Amino acid sequence: MNYTSELDMGGLLVSKSEFNERLTQYLQFSYLYFLLRFKLGYTHVSIIAHSDFDGFISAAIVFQKYPHCKVYFATARNLHKVLYISQREAPKGFPHKIFILDLRVSELYFTRILKAIRDIRHKALVDITWIDHHHSPCIDQLQEYLNVYIDPSAPHTAFLVQKQVNNTLESIKLLDLLHNSRTAFTEYWRPVIRAVLKMDPKDNSRTIAVRHLATHKQTEFTNKLRIQGLNIKEDVAKSQTSDKIFRLDIYWTKQNWRFGIIKFYKEVDLYSEVQRKLNLYNLDFIIVQFDDENFSAYKGRFSTIDMTPFFQLVGGKGHTYAFHFEPQIRISDEFFRPTTINDLIKKIQELY
């Protein structure tokens, strides 16, 4: 190789032919970037949705408008981690639009969520929209960093998502899944979603199912899920024949609030049984203890009790009127200590 045919690239000698090849590749990349970025206006879209029925429908509605988006499922507890992941997996140098759907702003993890949003917002091309039907006082502190659409009067987040993001006839059809309507569409897809929600939130099959639901595409994959979902419903019906599923203990607080505790032994239609006991025994709220020693709490539909102190005390995950929690008591913003069921009852009675 003749030295005169070489070029100095920052101390590295390369041949002119190699230099021309690299330059051509760079120009091709630059042209593609400018074509996508400015001519076609490409924006990368990420959906971060709550891993429940409403969150799944909400994700599908946004997916209809942005069919090439990336879908993530999260809870209030790990939302900050998923935010970082979505930004890390987004293509560099392109605008990034993030939708956070049906996730209540958790007071327990607010500091982490705020930090994650601030860190991501350092990227000038990031735009975040938060849509939910749960009110939280913390949400006001996020207004300067993102677009917020909160309406506690909405029965489901999906109704707000449809109105704000994708107001089309195709999206309205998805809302039927949240009604009690029985159509060929809802009868097919409800069992599919029921089976999907049994999956690990990190399972890529969830994203595939969102895509199929958004396009109303029935395939061998969704047919298999539907059979699984129907079997889940069938198992629930069979297990309800047992008389030893629940045992109810009723307690009073110092302020005369009435609550109950039931031991949950089998996989039954828990929600309907909880609602029946709340109404039958006129309870303000009920606590369900599972075989793994974790708990759920549900507020009575007509009770005026504020469940927020209880929610914060145990580090609840979900909504203040219906949440899951571990056997623990909060001792600071970051730390909890384990507790027994008897100690938990005493703490609740002191709290109320």
XYZ file of C-alpha atoms in Angstrom:
352
model
C 0.000 0.000 0.000
C 1.384 3.381 -1.016
C 1.381 6.008 1.763
C 0.073 8.606 -0.686
C -3.050 6.509 -1.089
C -3.759 6.613 2.654
C -5.619 9.184 4.712
C -5.184 10.156 8.353
C -8.461 9.658 10.277
C -7.736 10.865 13.778
C -4.359 9.143 13.922
C -5.617 6.008 12.163
C -4.311 5.503 8.626
C -6.847 4.089 6.190
C -6.776 3.647 2.465
C -8.696 6.041 0.252
C -10.930 3.228 -0.923
C -11.768 2.293 2.684
C -12.358 5.946 3.491
C -14.725 6.305 0.530
C -16.569 3.173 1.595
C -17.020 4.467 5.154
C -18.105 7.874 3.882
C -20.664 6.259 1.581
C -22.058 4.211 4.472
C -22.243 7.326 6.656
C -24.042 9.316 3.964
C -26.478 6.466 3.387
C -27.184 6.303 7.116
C -27.546 10.090 7.347
C -29.927 10.137 4.390
C -32.020 7.368 5.943
C -32.062 9.171 9.293
C -33.137 12.502 7.797
C -35.730 10.714 5.645
C -37.278 8.994 8.668
C -36.790 11.842 11.124
C -37.871 14.847 9.089
C -39.472 13.742 5.821
C -41.587 10.923 7.252
C -41.732 12.315 10.806
C -40.978 8.955 12.428
C -41.682 8.785 16.173
C -40.964 5.771 18.340
C -43.926 4.961 20.600
C -43.888 3.021 23.866
C -46.985 1.896 25.762
C -46.650 1.206 29.500
C -49.944 -0.218 30.744
C -51.228 -1.676 33.982
C -51.190 -5.470 33.848
C -54.956 -5.900 34.312
C -58.044 -6.046 32.085
C -58.487 -2.272 31.788
C -54.778 -1.763 31.118
C -54.807 -4.439 28.417
C -57.765 -2.851 26.604
C -56.171 0.594 26.947
C -52.940 -0.699 25.401
C -54.834 -2.242 22.474
C -56.609 1.063 21.770
C -53.313 2.952 21.549
C -51.816 0.093 19.523
C -54.511 0.618 16.886
C -53.147 4.102 16.239
C -49.456 3.192 16.584
C -49.150 -0.378 15.221
C -45.331 -0.342 15.334
C -45.120 0.628 18.995
C -43.442 -1.257 21.833
C -45.710 -2.531 24.641
C -44.743 -2.974 28.290
C -46.860 -4.019 31.272
C -46.157 -2.617 34.720
C -47.441 -2.016 38.227
C -47.040 1.048 40.427
C -44.208 -0.757 42.162
C -41.996 -1.289 39.091
C -43.158 1.580 36.866
C -39.915 3.527 37.355
C -37.886 0.524 36.155
C -40.066 0.035 33.080
C -39.704 3.731 32.211
C -35.915 3.352 32.115
C -36.216 0.168 30.038
C -38.516 1.822 27.495
C -36.080 4.695 27.029
C -33.076 2.385 26.801
C -34.745 0.267 24.104
C -35.918 3.252 22.050
C -33.847 4.091 18.928
C -31.404 6.888 19.651
C -31.853 10.243 17.968
C -35.565 9.858 17.213
C -38.549 11.386 19.034
C -39.936 9.063 21.683
C -43.578 9.185 22.748
C -44.494 7.282 25.937
C -48.055 6.490 27.047
C -48.586 5.485 30.699
C -52.032 3.898 30.987
C -54.224 2.890 33.942
C -51.413 3.225 36.485
C -52.217 5.148 39.644
C -49.470 7.463 40.906
C -48.315 5.577 43.979
C -47.366 7.721 46.973
C -45.028 4.960 48.109
C -42.977 4.964 44.925
C -43.550 8.554 43.845
C -39.933 9.642 44.440
C -38.626 6.878 42.182
C -41.204 7.583 39.491
C -40.451 11.317 39.540
C -36.711 10.672 39.267
C -37.206 8.304 36.340
C -39.391 10.829 34.505
C -36.897 13.624 35.138
C -33.998 11.488 33.912
C -35.870 10.530 30.767
C -37.020 14.094 30.151
C -33.376 15.137 29.944
C -33.695 13.686 26.452
C -35.261 16.630 24.613
C -37.126 14.373 22.172
C -39.158 12.502 24.814
C -42.874 13.215 25.266
C -44.849 11.443 28.026
C -48.626 11.188 28.359
C -50.240 9.768 31.526
C -53.892 8.661 31.288
C -55.773 7.210 34.246
C -59.136 7.193 36.005
C -57.690 7.216 39.537
C -57.054 10.514 41.266
C -53.847 10.982 43.227
C -52.578 14.165 44.886
C -49.092 13.306 43.608
C -50.104 13.666 39.975
C -50.099 17.462 40.248
C -46.343 17.390 40.893
C -45.772 15.669 37.542
C -47.678 18.156 35.396
C -44.581 20.110 34.356
C -42.920 16.956 33.001
C -45.747 15.270 31.087
C -49.238 15.484 29.660
C -51.828 14.369 32.204
C -55.397 13.217 31.567
C -57.052 12.138 34.820
C -60.792 11.716 35.271
C -61.979 9.814 38.387
C -65.552 9.905 37.059
C -64.607 7.597 34.181
C -65.496 3.958 34.891
C -62.347 2.707 33.145
C -59.125 4.221 31.846
C -59.810 2.745 28.402
C -62.701 5.201 27.930
C -60.302 8.131 28.469
C -57.661 6.578 26.207
C -60.200 6.132 23.434
C -61.319 9.738 23.760
C -57.848 11.303 24.005
C -55.747 9.107 21.725
C -57.789 7.078 19.260
C -61.380 8.191 18.781
C -62.411 5.746 16.041
C -65.147 3.191 15.438
C -62.600 0.382 15.716
C -61.550 1.551 19.175
C -65.188 1.853 20.332
C -65.578 -1.831 19.565
C -62.852 -2.615 22.111
C -64.749 -0.691 24.784
C -67.567 -3.225 24.482
C -65.283 -5.662 26.319
C -65.619 -3.493 29.429
C -69.417 -3.564 29.320
C -71.655 -6.492 30.152
C -72.685 -6.728 26.505
C -72.647 -10.194 24.957
C -71.717 -10.179 21.289
C -69.737 -12.538 19.092
C -66.783 -10.181 19.486
C -66.875 -9.978 23.293
C -67.649 -13.686 23.740
C -64.528 -14.539 21.740
C -62.064 -12.034 23.192
C -62.949 -11.999 26.909
C -61.634 -15.557 27.465
C -58.532 -14.672 25.422
C -57.769 -11.722 27.676
C -58.534 -13.796 30.770
C -55.846 -16.280 29.673
C -53.373 -13.514 28.770
C -53.669 -11.940 32.220
C -52.531 -15.231 33.737
C -49.210 -14.858 31.902
C -46.083 -13.272 33.289
C -46.219 -9.516 32.450
C -42.782 -9.901 30.829
C -43.987 -12.669 28.507
C -43.744 -11.473 24.904
C -46.971 -13.340 24.155
C -48.824 -10.512 25.876
C -47.638 -8.059 23.235
C -48.626 -10.471 20.485
C -52.093 -10.772 22.031
C -52.418 -6.963 22.181
C -51.590 -6.768 18.471
C -54.170 -9.433 17.613
C -56.870 -7.778 19.713
C -56.125 -4.334 18.262
C -56.561 -5.684 14.725
C -59.412 -8.054 15.718
C -57.353 -10.857 14.228
C -58.380 -14.356 15.243
C -55.573 -16.867 14.770
C -54.478 -20.267 15.993
C -52.628 -18.428 18.772
C -55.742 -16.574 20.011
C -57.898 -19.698 19.575
C -55.556 -21.553 21.928
C -55.719 -18.708 24.447
C -59.507 -18.662 24.229
C -59.688 -22.345 25.136
C -57.397 -21.674 28.104
C -59.589 -18.752 29.170
C -62.771 -20.824 28.950
C -61.143 -23.536 31.064
C -60.236 -20.944 33.692
C -63.888 -19.871 33.868
C -65.006 -23.499 34.010
C -62.611 -24.279 36.856
C -63.995 -21.291 38.754
C -67.555 -22.565 38.400
C -66.626 -26.037 39.636
C -64.713 -24.790 42.650
C -67.651 -22.669 43.830
C -69.515 -25.814 44.829
C -67.305 -26.195 47.893
C -68.752 -24.931 51.187
C -65.329 -24.665 52.779
C -63.840 -22.017 50.524
C -64.322 -19.044 52.862
C -64.483 -18.440 56.578
C -65.470 -14.918 57.618
C -64.407 -13.172 60.842
C -65.871 -9.729 61.547
C -64.195 -6.918 63.535
C -64.963 -3.349 64.614
C -62.600 -0.396 64.771
C -62.533 2.318 67.451
C -64.451 4.627 65.117
C -67.071 1.913 64.537
C -65.993 0.927 61.057
C -66.915 -2.694 60.346
C -64.506 -4.965 58.460
C -64.115 -8.664 57.823
C -61.286 -11.122 57.148
C -61.713 -14.222 55.015
C -59.279 -17.025 54.340
C -59.065 -17.846 50.645
C -58.332 -21.512 49.943
C -59.123 -22.165 46.302
C -59.112 -20.394 42.958
C -62.729 -19.289 42.737
C -64.553 -16.217 41.507
C -63.130 -14.173 44.356
C -64.519 -10.789 43.349
C -68.187 -11.859 43.276
C -67.818 -13.645 46.630
C -66.175 -10.590 48.183
C -68.940 -8.313 46.921
C -71.593 -10.693 48.237
C -70.056 -10.717 51.728
C -69.535 -6.942 51.748
C -73.238 -6.443 51.017
C -74.602 -9.320 53.091
C -72.775 -8.316 56.294
C -72.790 -4.560 55.653
C -68.980 -4.320 55.819
C -66.975 -1.170 55.169
C -64.126 -3.247 53.799
C -62.924 -6.810 53.684
C -59.453 -8.389 53.809
C -58.676 -11.612 51.970
C -55.800 -13.799 53.165
C -54.325 -16.147 50.552
C -52.474 -19.442 50.918
C -49.144 -17.692 50.320
C -49.920 -15.465 53.357
C -50.332 -12.330 51.223
C -53.499 -10.237 51.341
C -55.960 -8.201 49.317
C -58.333 -5.520 50.613
C -61.639 -4.400 49.086
C -63.776 -1.431 50.057
C -67.572 -1.729 50.295
C -69.346 -0.024 47.422
C -71.490 2.196 49.666
C -68.997 2.797 52.469
C -67.590 6.296 53.060
C -64.381 5.060 54.677
C -61.112 6.474 53.295
C -58.868 3.488 52.575
C -55.797 5.628 51.808
C -54.267 5.378 55.345
C -54.611 1.581 55.233
C -53.217 1.506 51.674
C -50.157 3.517 52.742
C -49.692 1.596 55.994
C -49.152 -1.746 54.248
C -47.652 -0.550 50.946
C -50.661 -1.493 48.837
C -50.370 -2.271 45.147
C -53.353 -1.303 43.021
C -56.184 1.072 43.889
C -57.105 2.456 47.298
C -60.494 0.738 47.015
C -59.005 -2.633 45.906
C -55.367 -3.495 46.490
C -52.939 -6.317 47.154
C -50.329 -6.223 49.917
C -47.776 -8.310 51.775
C -47.948 -8.957 55.570
C -45.998 -5.840 56.462
C -46.308 -2.501 58.273
C -44.720 0.716 57.047
C -42.078 2.210 59.333
C -40.633 4.785 56.892
C -40.890 5.848 53.252
C -38.638 2.993 52.167
C -38.807 0.341 54.890
C -41.444 -2.065 56.203
C -41.395 -4.629 58.963
C -43.168 -8.017 58.723
C -46.356 -8.426 60.716
C -48.793 -11.135 61.769
C -52.517 -11.183 61.063
C -53.298 -10.391 64.724
C -50.927 -7.411 64.742
C -52.426 -6.247 61.457
C -55.933 -6.345 62.928
C -54.823 -4.313 65.978
C -53.074 -1.782 63.742
C -56.181 -1.342 61.619
C -58.331 -0.872 64.707
C -55.928 1.827 65.938
C -55.790 3.445 62.493
C -59.576 3.798 62.310
